CSV table of C-alpha atoms and ligand atoms in Angstrom, one decimal:
chain,number,residue,atom,x,y,z
A,1,MET,CA,0.0,0.0,0.0
A,2,ILE,CA,1.3,3.5,-0.9
A,3,LYS,CA,0.9,5.9,2.0
A,4,ALA,CA,1.2,9.7,2.3
A,5,VAL,CA,4.8,10.8,2.4
A,6,THR,CA,6.3,11.2,5.9
A,7,GLY,CA,5.5,14.6,7.3
A,8,THR,CA,2.5,15.2,5.1
A,9,LYS,CA,-1.1,14.8,6.1
A,10,ASP,CA,-4.5,14.4,4.5
A,11,ILE,CA,-7.1,16.9,5.6
A,12,LEU,CA,-10.1,14.6,5.7
A,13,PRO,CA,-13.7,15.6,5.3
A,14,SER,CA,-14.2,15.4,9.0
A,15,ASP,CA,-11.3,17.9,9.6
A,16,ILE,CA,-12.6,20.4,7.0
A,17,PRO,CA,-15.2,22.2,9.0
A,18,ARG,CA,-12.5,23.3,11.5
A,19,TRP,CA,-10.2,24.4,8.7
A,20,ASN,CA,-13.1,26.3,7.1
A,21,TYR,CA,-14.0,28.0,10.4
A,22,LEU,CA,-10.4,29.1,10.8
A,23,GLU,CA,-10.1,30.3,7.2
A,24,LYS,CA,-13.3,32.3,7.5
A,25,THR,CA,-12.2,33.9,10.8
A,26,VAL,CA,-8.8,34.8,9.3
A,27,GLN,CA,-10.3,36.3,6.1
A,28,LYS,CA,-12.7,38.4,8.1
A,29,ILE,CA,-10.0,39.9,10.3
A,30,PHE,CA,-7.6,40.5,7.4
A,31,ALA,CA,-10.5,42.3,5.6
A,32,SER,CA,-11.2,44.4,8.6
A,33,PHE,CA,-7.6,45.7,8.5
A,34,ASN,CA,-8.0,46.2,4.7
A,35,TYR,CA,-5.5,43.5,3.6
A,36,LYS,CA,-6.0,42.0,0.1
A,37,GLU,CA,-5.3,38.4,-0.8
A,38,ILE,CA,-2.4,37.4,-3.0
A,39,ARG,CA,-1.7,33.9,-4.4
A,40,THR,CA,1.7,33.0,-5.7
A,41,PRO,CA,2.9,29.8,-7.4
A,42,ILE,CA,3.8,26.7,-5.3
A,43,PHE,CA,7.4,26.7,-6.6
A,44,GLU,CA,9.9,29.4,-7.5
A,45,GLU,CA,13.4,29.6,-8.7
A,46,THR,CA,15.7,28.3,-6.0
A,47,ALA,CA,17.7,31.5,-6.1
A,48,LEU,CA,14.8,33.5,-4.8
A,49,PHE,CA,14.7,31.7,-1.4
A,50,ALA,CA,18.5,31.3,-1.2
A,51,ARG,CA,19.0,35.0,-1.6
A,52,GLY,CA,15.8,36.1,0.2
A,53,ILE,CA,16.0,33.9,3.3
A,54,GLY,CA,19.8,33.6,3.5
A,55,GLU,CA,22.3,30.9,2.5
A,56,GLU,CA,23.3,30.3,6.1
A,57,THR,CA,19.8,29.6,7.5
A,58,ASP,CA,18.6,26.1,8.4
A,59,ILE,CA,15.7,26.6,5.9
A,60,VAL,CA,18.0,27.2,2.9
A,61,GLY,CA,20.9,25.0,4.2
A,62,LYS,CA,19.0,21.8,4.9
A,63,GLU,CA,15.2,22.0,4.7
A,64,MET,CA,14.2,23.1,1.2
A,65,TYR,CA,12.6,20.8,-1.4
A,66,THR,CA,14.8,21.6,-4.3
A,67,PHE,CA,14.8,19.8,-7.6
A,68,LYS,CA,15.8,20.3,-11.2
A,69,ASP,CA,13.1,20.4,-13.8
A,70,ARG,CA,13.4,19.0,-17.3
A,71,SER,CA,15.1,22.1,-18.5
A,72,ASP,CA,17.7,21.9,-15.8
A,73,THR,CA,16.3,24.9,-13.9
A,74,SER,CA,16.7,24.6,-10.1
A,75,LEU,CA,13.2,25.0,-8.5
A,76,THR,CA,12.1,25.0,-4.9
A,77,LEU,CA,8.7,24.3,-3.3
A,78,LYS,CA,8.1,27.5,-1.3
A,79,PRO,CA,9.2,27.1,2.3
A,80,GLU,CA,7.7,30.5,3.2
A,81,MET,CA,5.8,33.3,1.5
A,82,THR,CA,7.7,36.5,2.3
A,83,ALA,CA,10.3,36.1,-0.4
A,84,ALA,CA,7.6,35.0,-2.9
A,85,VAL,CA,5.4,38.0,-2.1
A,86,VAL,CA,8.3,40.4,-2.5
A,87,ARG,CA,9.2,38.8,-5.8
A,88,SER,CA,5.7,39.4,-7.0
A,89,TYR,CA,5.7,42.9,-5.6
A,90,VAL,CA,8.8,43.8,-7.5
A,91,GLU,CA,7.9,42.0,-10.7
A,92,HIS,CA,4.4,43.7,-11.0
A,93,SER,CA,5.5,47.1,-9.6
A,94,LEU,CA,2.8,46.8,-7.1
A,95,GLY,CA,4.4,49.7,-5.2
A,96,ALA,CA,3.7,52.1,-8.2
A,97,GLN,CA,0.0,51.5,-7.8
A,98,GLN,CA,-0.1,52.0,-4.1
A,99,PRO,CA,2.6,53.4,-1.8
A,100,LEU,CA,1.6,51.1,1.0
A,101,ILE,CA,0.3,47.8,0.0
A,102,LYS,CA,-1.2,45.3,2.4
A,103,LEU,CA,-1.4,41.7,1.4
A,104,PHE,CA,-2.5,38.5,3.0
A,105,TYR,CA,-2.2,34.8,2.0
A,106,MET,CA,-3.0,31.3,2.9
A,107,SER,CA,-1.0,28.5,1.4
A,108,PRO,CA,0.8,25.2,1.8
A,109,MET,CA,4.5,25.5,2.6
A,110,PHE,CA,7.2,22.9,2.4
A,111,ARG,CA,10.2,22.3,4.7
A,112,GLN,CA,12.1,19.0,5.1
A,113,GLU,CA,12.2,19.2,8.9
A,114,ARG,CA,12.1,16.3,11.4
A,115,PRO,CA,8.3,15.6,11.7
A,116,GLN,CA,6.8,15.7,15.2
A,117,ALA,CA,3.6,17.0,16.8
A,118,GLY,CA,2.9,20.4,15.2
A,119,ARG,CA,5.8,20.1,12.7
A,120,PHE,CA,5.2,18.9,9.2
A,121,ARG,CA,7.0,18.8,5.9
A,122,GLN,CA,3.9,20.1,4.1
A,123,PHE,CA,2.2,22.6,6.4
A,124,HIS,CA,-0.1,25.6,5.9
A,125,GLN,CA,0.4,29.2,6.8
A,126,PHE,CA,-1.7,32.3,6.7
A,127,GLY,CA,0.1,35.5,6.9
A,128,ALA,CA,0.3,39.2,6.0
A,129,GLU,CA,2.9,41.5,4.5
A,130,ALA,CA,2.6,45.3,4.5
A,131,ILE,CA,5.1,46.8,2.1
A,132,GLY,CA,5.9,50.5,1.9
A,133,SER,CA,6.0,52.0,5.4
A,134,LYS,CA,8.7,52.2,8.0
A,135,SER,CA,6.3,53.2,10.7
A,136,PRO,CA,6.7,51.1,13.9
A,137,LEU,CA,3.0,51.7,14.4
A,138,LEU,CA,2.5,49.3,11.5
A,139,ASP,CA,4.6,46.7,13.3
A,140,ALA,CA,2.3,47.1,16.3
A,141,GLU,CA,-0.7,46.7,14.1
A,142,MET,CA,0.7,43.6,12.6
A,143,ILE,CA,1.1,42.1,16.1
A,144,GLN,CA,-2.4,43.2,17.0
A,145,MET,CA,-3.8,41.6,13.8
A,146,ALA,CA,-2.1,38.3,14.6
A,147,TYR,CA,-3.2,38.5,18.2
A,148,GLU,CA,-6.8,39.2,17.3
A,149,ILE,CA,-7.0,36.3,14.9
A,150,LEU,CA,-5.7,33.9,17.6
A,151,LYS,CA,-8.1,35.4,20.2
A,152,SER,CA,-11.1,35.2,17.8
A,153,LEU,CA,-10.4,31.5,17.5
A,154,GLY,CA,-10.9,31.4,21.3
A,155,LEU,CA,-7.3,30.8,22.2
A,156,LYS,CA,-6.2,31.8,25.7
A,157,ASN,CA,-2.8,30.7,26.7
A,158,LEU,CA,-0.9,33.1,24.4
A,159,THR,CA,2.4,34.8,25.0
A,160,VAL,CA,3.5,37.7,22.7
A,161,LYS,CA,7.3,37.9,22.6
A,162,ILE,CA,9.0,40.9,20.9
A,163,ASN,CA,12.6,41.8,20.2
A,164,SER,CA,14.6,44.2,18.0
A,165,LEU,CA,17.4,43.1,15.8
A,166,GLY,CA,18.4,46.7,14.9
A,167,THR,CA,20.0,47.7,11.7
A,168,PRO,CA,22.5,45.5,9.9
A,169,GLU,CA,25.4,47.8,11.1
A,170,THR,CA,24.2,47.5,14.7
A,171,ARG,CA,24.0,43.8,14.2
A,172,GLU,CA,27.5,43.5,12.7
A,173,ASN,CA,28.9,45.5,15.7
A,174,TYR,CA,27.0,43.3,18.1
A,175,LYS,CA,28.2,40.1,16.4
A,176,LYS,CA,31.8,41.1,17.2
A,177,LEU,CA,30.9,41.6,20.8
A,178,LEU,CA,29.2,38.3,20.9
A,179,LYS,CA,32.1,36.6,19.2
A,180,ASN,CA,34.5,38.1,21.7
A,181,PHE,CA,32.4,36.9,24.6
A,182,LEU,CA,32.1,33.3,23.2
A,183,GLU,CA,35.6,32.9,21.9
A,184,ASP,CA,37.0,31.2,25.0
A,185,LYS,CA,33.8,29.3,25.7
A,186,LYS,CA,33.5,28.0,22.1
A,187,ASP,CA,34.8,24.5,22.9
A,188,LYS,CA,32.0,23.9,25.4
A,189,LEU,CA,29.3,24.7,22.9
A,190,SER,CA,27.2,22.0,21.2
A,191,GLU,CA,28.3,20.9,17.7
A,192,ASP,CA,25.4,22.8,16.1
A,193,SER,CA,26.3,26.0,18.0
A,194,LYS,CA,30.0,25.6,17.1
A,195,ARG,CA,29.0,25.6,13.5
A,196,ARG,CA,26.7,28.6,14.0
A,197,PHE,CA,29.6,30.4,15.7
A,198,GLU,CA,31.3,30.4,12.3
A,199,THR,CA,28.3,30.9,10.0
A,200,ASN,CA,25.4,32.6,11.8
A,201,ILE,CA,26.4,33.4,15.4
A,202,LEU,CA,23.1,35.0,16.4
A,203,ARG,CA,21.3,31.7,15.9
A,204,ILE,CA,23.1,30.2,18.9
A,205,PHE,CA,20.4,31.9,20.9
A,206,ASP,CA,17.9,29.4,19.3
A,207,SER,CA,19.8,26.5,20.7
A,208,LYS,CA,17.7,24.3,23.0
A,209,VAL,CA,20.8,22.5,24.4
A,210,GLU,CA,21.0,23.3,28.2
A,211,SER,CA,24.8,23.7,28.3
A,212,ASP,CA,24.5,26.3,25.4
A,213,GLN,CA,21.7,28.1,27.2
A,214,LYS,CA,23.9,28.3,30.3
A,215,ILE,CA,26.7,29.9,28.4
A,216,ILE,CA,24.6,32.2,26.3
A,217,LYS,CA,22.5,33.6,29.2
A,218,ASP,CA,25.4,35.8,30.4
A,219,ALA,CA,26.2,37.0,26.9
A,220,PRO,CA,25.8,40.7,26.0
A,221,ARG,CA,22.4,41.3,24.6
A,222,LEU,CA,21.6,42.9,21.2
A,223,ILE,CA,18.7,44.8,22.7
A,224,ASP,CA,21.2,46.7,24.9
A,225,HIS,CA,23.3,47.7,21.9
A,226,LEU,CA,20.7,49.1,19.6
A,227,ASP,CA,21.2,52.2,17.4
A,228,GLU,CA,19.1,55.2,18.3
A,229,GLU,CA,16.5,54.8,15.6
A,230,SER,CA,15.9,51.1,16.3
A,231,LYS,CA,15.7,51.9,20.0
A,232,ALA,CA,13.1,54.7,19.4
A,233,ASP,CA,11.0,52.5,17.1
A,234,PHE,CA,11.0,49.7,19.6
A,235,GLU,CA,9.7,52.1,22.2
A,236,VAL,CA,6.8,53.1,19.9
A,237,VAL,CA,5.9,49.4,19.4
A,238,LYS,CA,5.9,48.8,23.1
A,239,ASN,CA,3.8,51.8,23.9
A,240,GLN,CA,1.3,51.0,21.1
A,241,LEU,CA,0.9,47.4,22.3
A,242,SER,CA,0.3,48.7,25.8
A,243,LYS,CA,-2.3,51.1,24.5
A,244,SER,CA,-4.0,48.3,22.6
A,245,GLY,CA,-4.2,46.2,25.7
A,246,ILE,CA,-1.9,43.5,24.2
A,247,PRO,CA,0.3,41.9,26.9
A,248,PHE,CA,3.8,41.2,25.7
A,249,GLU,CA,7.3,40.1,26.9
A,250,ILE,CA,10.6,41.3,25.6
A,251,ASP,CA,12.7,38.3,24.6
A,252,PRO,CA,16.3,39.3,23.7
A,253,ALA,CA,16.9,35.8,22.4
A,254,LEU,CA,14.3,36.1,19.7
A,255,VAL,CA,16.5,36.1,16.7
A,256,ARG,CA,14.2,34.2,14.3
A,257,GLY,CA,15.4,31.6,11.7
A,258,LEU,CA,15.3,33.8,8.6
A,259,ASP,CA,18.0,36.4,7.8
A,260,TYR,CA,15.9,39.2,6.3
A,261,TYR,CA,14.8,40.7,9.5
A,262,THR,CA,15.7,44.3,10.7
A,263,LYS,CA,14.5,46.0,13.8
A,264,LEU,CA,11.3,44.4,15.2
A,265,THR,CA,10.8,40.7,15.4
A,266,PHE,CA,8.0,38.9,17.2
A,267,GLU,CA,6.4,35.6,18.0
A,268,ILE,CA,3.2,34.5,19.6
A,269,ASP,CA,3.6,31.3,21.5
A,270,SER,CA,1.0,29.0,23.0
A,271,GLU,CA,1.4,26.6,26.0
A,272,SER,CA,-1.2,24.3,24.4
A,273,VAL,CA,0.8,22.8,21.6
A,274,GLY,CA,3.7,20.9,23.3
A,275,ALA,CA,7.2,21.3,22.1
A,276,GLN,CA,6.5,23.5,19.0
A,277,THR,CA,5.2,26.5,20.8
A,278,ALA,CA,5.4,29.2,18.1
A,279,LEU,CA,2.0,29.7,16.6
A,280,CYS,CA,3.2,32.6,14.5
A,281,GLY,CA,6.2,34.8,13.9
A,282,GLY,CA,7.3,37.8,12.0
A,283,GLY,CA,8.9,41.2,12.0
A,284,ARG,CA,10.2,44.0,9.9
A,285,TYR,CA,12.4,43.4,6.8
A,286,ASP,CA,13.4,46.8,5.4
A,287,LEU,CA,16.2,45.5,3.1
A,288,LEU,CA,14.6,42.5,1.5
A,289,ILE,CA,12.9,44.3,-1.4
A,290,GLU,CA,16.3,45.8,-2.4
A,291,THR,CA,18.0,42.4,-2.0
A,292,LEU,CA,15.5,41.0,-4.5
A,293,GLY,CA,16.0,43.7,-7.1
A,294,GLY,CA,13.4,46.3,-6.1
A,295,LYS,CA,13.8,49.9,-4.9
A,296,PRO,CA,14.7,50.3,-1.2
A,297,THR,CA,11.3,49.8,0.5
A,298,PRO,CA,10.5,49.2,4.1
A,299,ALA,CA,8.2,46.3,5.0
A,300,THR,CA,6.8,44.2,7.8
A,301,GLY,CA,4.8,41.0,8.2
A,302,PHE,CA,4.1,37.8,9.9
A,303,ALA,CA,3.0,34.2,9.2
A,304,ALA,CA,1.2,31.6,11.3
A,305,GLY,CA,1.1,27.8,11.2
A,306,ILE,CA,-2.5,26.6,10.7
A,307,GLU,CA,-1.9,23.0,11.9
A,308,ARG,CA,-0.3,24.3,15.1
A,309,ILE,CA,-3.1,26.7,15.7
A,310,LEU,CA,-5.7,24.1,15.1
A,311,LEU,CA,-3.9,21.8,17.5
A,312,ALA,CA,-3.9,24.5,20.2
A,313,CYS,CA,-7.6,25.1,19.5
A,314,GLU,CA,-8.3,21.4,19.9
A,315,ASN,CA,-6.3,21.1,23.1
A,316,GLU,CA,-8.1,24.2,24.6
A,317,LYS,CA,-11.4,23.2,23.1
A,318,SER,CA,-11.5,26.9,22.1
A,319,PHE,CA,-14.3,26.7,19.5
A,320,THR,CA,-17.0,24.2,18.5
A,321,ILE,CA,-18.3,23.6,15.1
A,322,PRO,CA,-22.1,23.4,14.7
A,323,GLU,CA,-23.2,19.9,13.6
A,324,GLN,CA,-23.2,19.4,9.8
A,325,SER,CA,-26.6,18.6,8.3
A,326,ILE,CA,-28.5,18.6,5.0
A,327,ASP,CA,-32.0,20.0,4.3
A,328,ILE,CA,-33.6,17.0,2.7
A,329,TYR,CA,-32.9,13.3,2.2
A,330,LEU,CA,-35.0,11.7,-0.5
A,331,ILE,CA,-36.1,8.2,0.2
A,332,ARG,CA,-37.2,6.1,-2.7
A,333,ILE,CA,-39.7,3.4,-1.8
A,334,GLU,CA,-39.7,1.6,-5.1
A,335,ASN,CA,-36.5,1.1,-7.1
A,336,GLU,CA,-38.2,2.1,-10.3
A,337,LEU,CA,-38.5,5.6,-9.0
A,338,GLU,CA,-34.8,6.1,-8.9
A,339,SER,CA,-34.7,8.3,-12.0
A,340,PHE,CA,-37.6,10.4,-10.7
A,341,GLY,CA,-35.8,10.8,-7.4
A,342,SER,CA,-32.6,11.9,-9.0
A,343,GLU,CA,-34.5,14.5,-11.1
A,344,LEU,CA,-36.4,15.8,-8.0
A,345,ALA,CA,-33.2,16.1,-6.1
A,346,GLY,CA,-31.9,18.3,-8.9
A,347,LYS,CA,-35.0,20.5,-8.8
A,348,LEU,CA,-34.8,21.0,-5.1
A,349,ARG,CA,-31.1,21.9,-5.3
A,350,LYS,CA,-32.0,24.6,-7.8
A,351,GLU,CA,-34.1,26.1,-5.0
A,352,ASN,CA,-30.8,26.3,-2.9
A,353,LEU,CA,-31.6,23.4,-0.7
A,354,SER,CA,-29.0,20.8,0.2
A,355,VAL,CA,-30.3,17.4,-0.9
A,356,ASP,CA,-29.1,13.9,-1.0
A,357,PHE,CA,-30.4,10.7,-2.5
A,358,ASP,CA,-29.5,7.0,-2.4
A,359,TYR,CA,-27.7,5.7,-5.4
A,360,LEU,CA,-27.0,2.3,-3.9
A,361,GLN,CA,-30.5,0.8,-4.2
A,362,ARG,CA,-30.6,0.3,-0.5
A,363,SER,CA,-33.7,-0.7,1.4
A,364,VAL,CA,-36.1,2.0,2.9
A,365,LYS,CA,-34.7,1.1,6.3
A,366,ALA,CA,-31.1,1.6,5.2
A,367,GLN,CA,-32.0,4.9,3.5
A,368,MET,CA,-33.7,6.1,6.7
A,369,ARG,CA,-30.5,5.2,8.6
A,370,GLU,CA,-28.5,7.3,6.2
A,371,ALA,CA,-30.9,10.2,6.6
A,372,ASN,CA,-30.3,10.1,10.3
A,373,LYS,CA,-26.6,9.9,9.9
A,374,LEU,CA,-26.6,12.9,7.7
A,375,LYS,CA,-28.8,14.8,10.2
A,376,ALA,CA,-31.3,15.6,7.5
A,377,ARG,CA,-33.9,18.2,8.6
A,378,TYR,CA,-36.6,16.6,6.4
A,379,VAL,CA,-37.1,13.2,4.7
A,380,LEU,CA,-39.2,13.1,1.6
A,381,PHE,CA,-40.7,9.7,0.7
A,382,ILE,CA,-41.3,8.9,-3.0
A,383,GLY,CA,-43.5,6.0,-3.8
A,384,GLY,CA,-46.4,4.0,-2.5
A,385,ASP,CA,-50.0,5.1,-2.9
A,386,GLU,CA,-49.2,8.7,-2.3
A,387,TYR,CA,-47.0,8.8,-5.3
A,388,LYS,CA,-49.8,7.3,-7.5
A,389,GLY,CA,-52.0,10.1,-6.2
A,390,GLY,CA,-49.4,12.8,-7.2
A,391,MET,CA,-48.4,13.3,-3.5
A,392,MET,CA,-45.3,12.6,-1.3
A,393,ASN,CA,-44.9,12.2,2.4
A,394,LEU,CA,-42.7,14.7,4.1
A,395,LYS,CA,-41.3,13.9,7.6
A,396,HIS,CA,-40.0,16.7,9.9
A,397,MET,CA,-37.1,14.9,11.6
A,398,SER,CA,-37.0,17.1,14.7
A,399,THR,CA,-40.7,16.5,15.6
A,400,GLY,CA,-41.5,13.3,13.8
A,401,GLU,CA,-44.5,15.0,12.2
A,402,GLU,CA,-45.5,14.0,8.7
A,403,GLU,CA,-47.5,15.8,6.1
A,404,LYS,CA,-48.5,15.2,2.5
A,405,ILE,CA,-47.2,17.5,-0.2
A,406,SER,CA,-48.0,17.7,-3.9
A,407,ILE,CA,-45.4,16.6,-6.5
A,408,ASP,CA,-46.5,19.5,-8.7
A,409,SER,CA,-46.1,22.2,-6.2
A,410,ILE,CA,-42.4,21.9,-5.2
A,411,ARG,CA,-42.1,25.7,-5.3
A,412,GLU,CA,-44.8,26.3,-2.7
A,413,PHE,CA,-43.5,23.5,-0.6
A,414,VAL,CA,-40.0,25.0,-0.6
A,415,ALA,CA,-41.5,28.4,0.3
A,416,LYS,CA,-43.3,26.8,3.2
A,417,LEU,CA,-40.1,25.1,4.4
A,418,ARG,CA,-38.4,28.5,4.5
A,419,SER,CA,-41.2,30.3,6.3
B,501,HAM,P1,8.5,31.2,10.4
B,501,HAM,O1,8.7,31.5,11.8
B,501,HAM,O2,9.5,30.4,9.7
B,501,HAM,O3,8.3,32.6,9.6
B,501,HAM,O4,7.1,30.4,10.2
B,501,HAM,C1,5.9,31.0,10.7
B,501,HAM,C2,5.0,29.9,11.4
B,501,HAM,O5,4.8,28.8,10.5
B,501,HAM,C3,5.6,29.3,12.6
B,501,HAM,O6,5.4,30.1,13.8
B,501,HAM,C4,4.9,28.0,12.7
B,501,HAM,O7,3.6,28.2,13.4
B,501,HAM,C5,4.6,27.6,11.3
B,501,HAM,N1,5.6,26.6,10.8
B,501,HAM,C6,6.9,26.8,10.4
B,501,HAM,N2,7.4,25.6,10.1
B,501,HAM,C7,6.5,24.7,10.3
B,501,HAM,C8,6.5,23.3,10.1
B,501,HAM,N3,7.5,22.6,9.7
B,501,HAM,N4,5.3,22.6,10.4
B,501,HAM,C9,4.2,23.3,10.9
B,501,HAM,N5,4.2,24.6,11.0
B,501,HAM,C10,5.3,25.3,10.8
B,501,HAM,C11,8.0,32.7,8.3
B,501,HAM,O8,7.7,31.8,7.6
B,501,HAM,C12,8.1,34.1,7.8
B,501,HAM,N6,7.9,34.2,6.4
B,501,HAM,C13,7.2,35.0,8.6
B,501,HAM,C14,7.2,36.4,8.1
B,501,HAM,C15,6.3,37.0,7.3
B,501,HAM,N7,8.0,37.4,8.5
B,501,HAM,C16,7.8,38.5,7.9
B,501,HAM,N8,6.7,38.3,7.1
């Protein structure tokens, strides 16, 4: 038997109502902040992500699904959306039409990570990117938008963590400080952190290894070495979050796994998802548009993992979905009436009713069982003496009441059902 590939998952019909509920909630809130949807292809040229996310990141270094197509072009299934949205922004000169463009998306993403609860190889994100403004108020709005979505899904155990990574110059200066501090402790670092010491020293803060944590906790902190502008912007974000009633923590170790960030970064964590606590993450990326061939343009955004959020919602029982039902189930008493039943189902559907009908030639009893399973509001019996007299029996499933209706007056009958 061929099974789904490790780290991928079918979203079965029984899961769909929860996904739809989340999607509708997300769309409603994005619309209320005036974000417009964008859809980009599932794969892009590999260079886009390598350049956009950074060669030294884990995503580019070891997690991308990269392949050569038949014309020998290196393509990659998108591991995230920011680089793809920026590519589209530059390619279509979206900035020329609107100085500040606000976009949102929902899409599958692909990363070859070690699968575990809340971590998949194909997963889904929704997210937003606002391109064109350097206002830190927009960073605060981004956090507010993400927070409101999670709250609207009924989630409670949320922690908003913020940090500032400053400008690239600040960061370069700081990296020297950090390097000096770690130089004589380097040998005690884990293998991963030793590698990061050489390639991407800030990511040592991401290490979960206890001995690394012990060493790094006394290290100088980037947040204490920010340039004046980054410091002032960070104050604005903090004040605005307080004014909006959003509780937050400052986490100086929040360096994020993508290289494009400048100034503000943030994550919203949940206690309800086990090891993978980050429901969403984002921040400002003022240099990415330039890196990808556009004019220097400031931007900010975030993305959230749908599987993780749904897991948190399930664990917190944060929302319930109303039971799925249909309006009418047609029960055919005699098999010869199959064609008539199918035609009638079509007519009723044209009246905007949800209708189902048995195509398995099952007994009346079995059809009734099916109607109950589908939680049909009404059952319409076709056949018997009623049918010969141009009538049908209608059963109201909630009360058990039955009434006769005329085959020729479907319209009136539908109107009555609605009244
Ligand atoms: P990210 O932190 O890499 O950021 O991913 C955002 C969210 O996607 C994570 O917080 C997590 O919920 C979910 N996620 C990531 N990897 C997986 C996985 N393997 N399985 C399940 N869920 C996962 C970004 O992708 C940036 N593009 C965010 C951004 C937008 N920054 C600025 N604009």
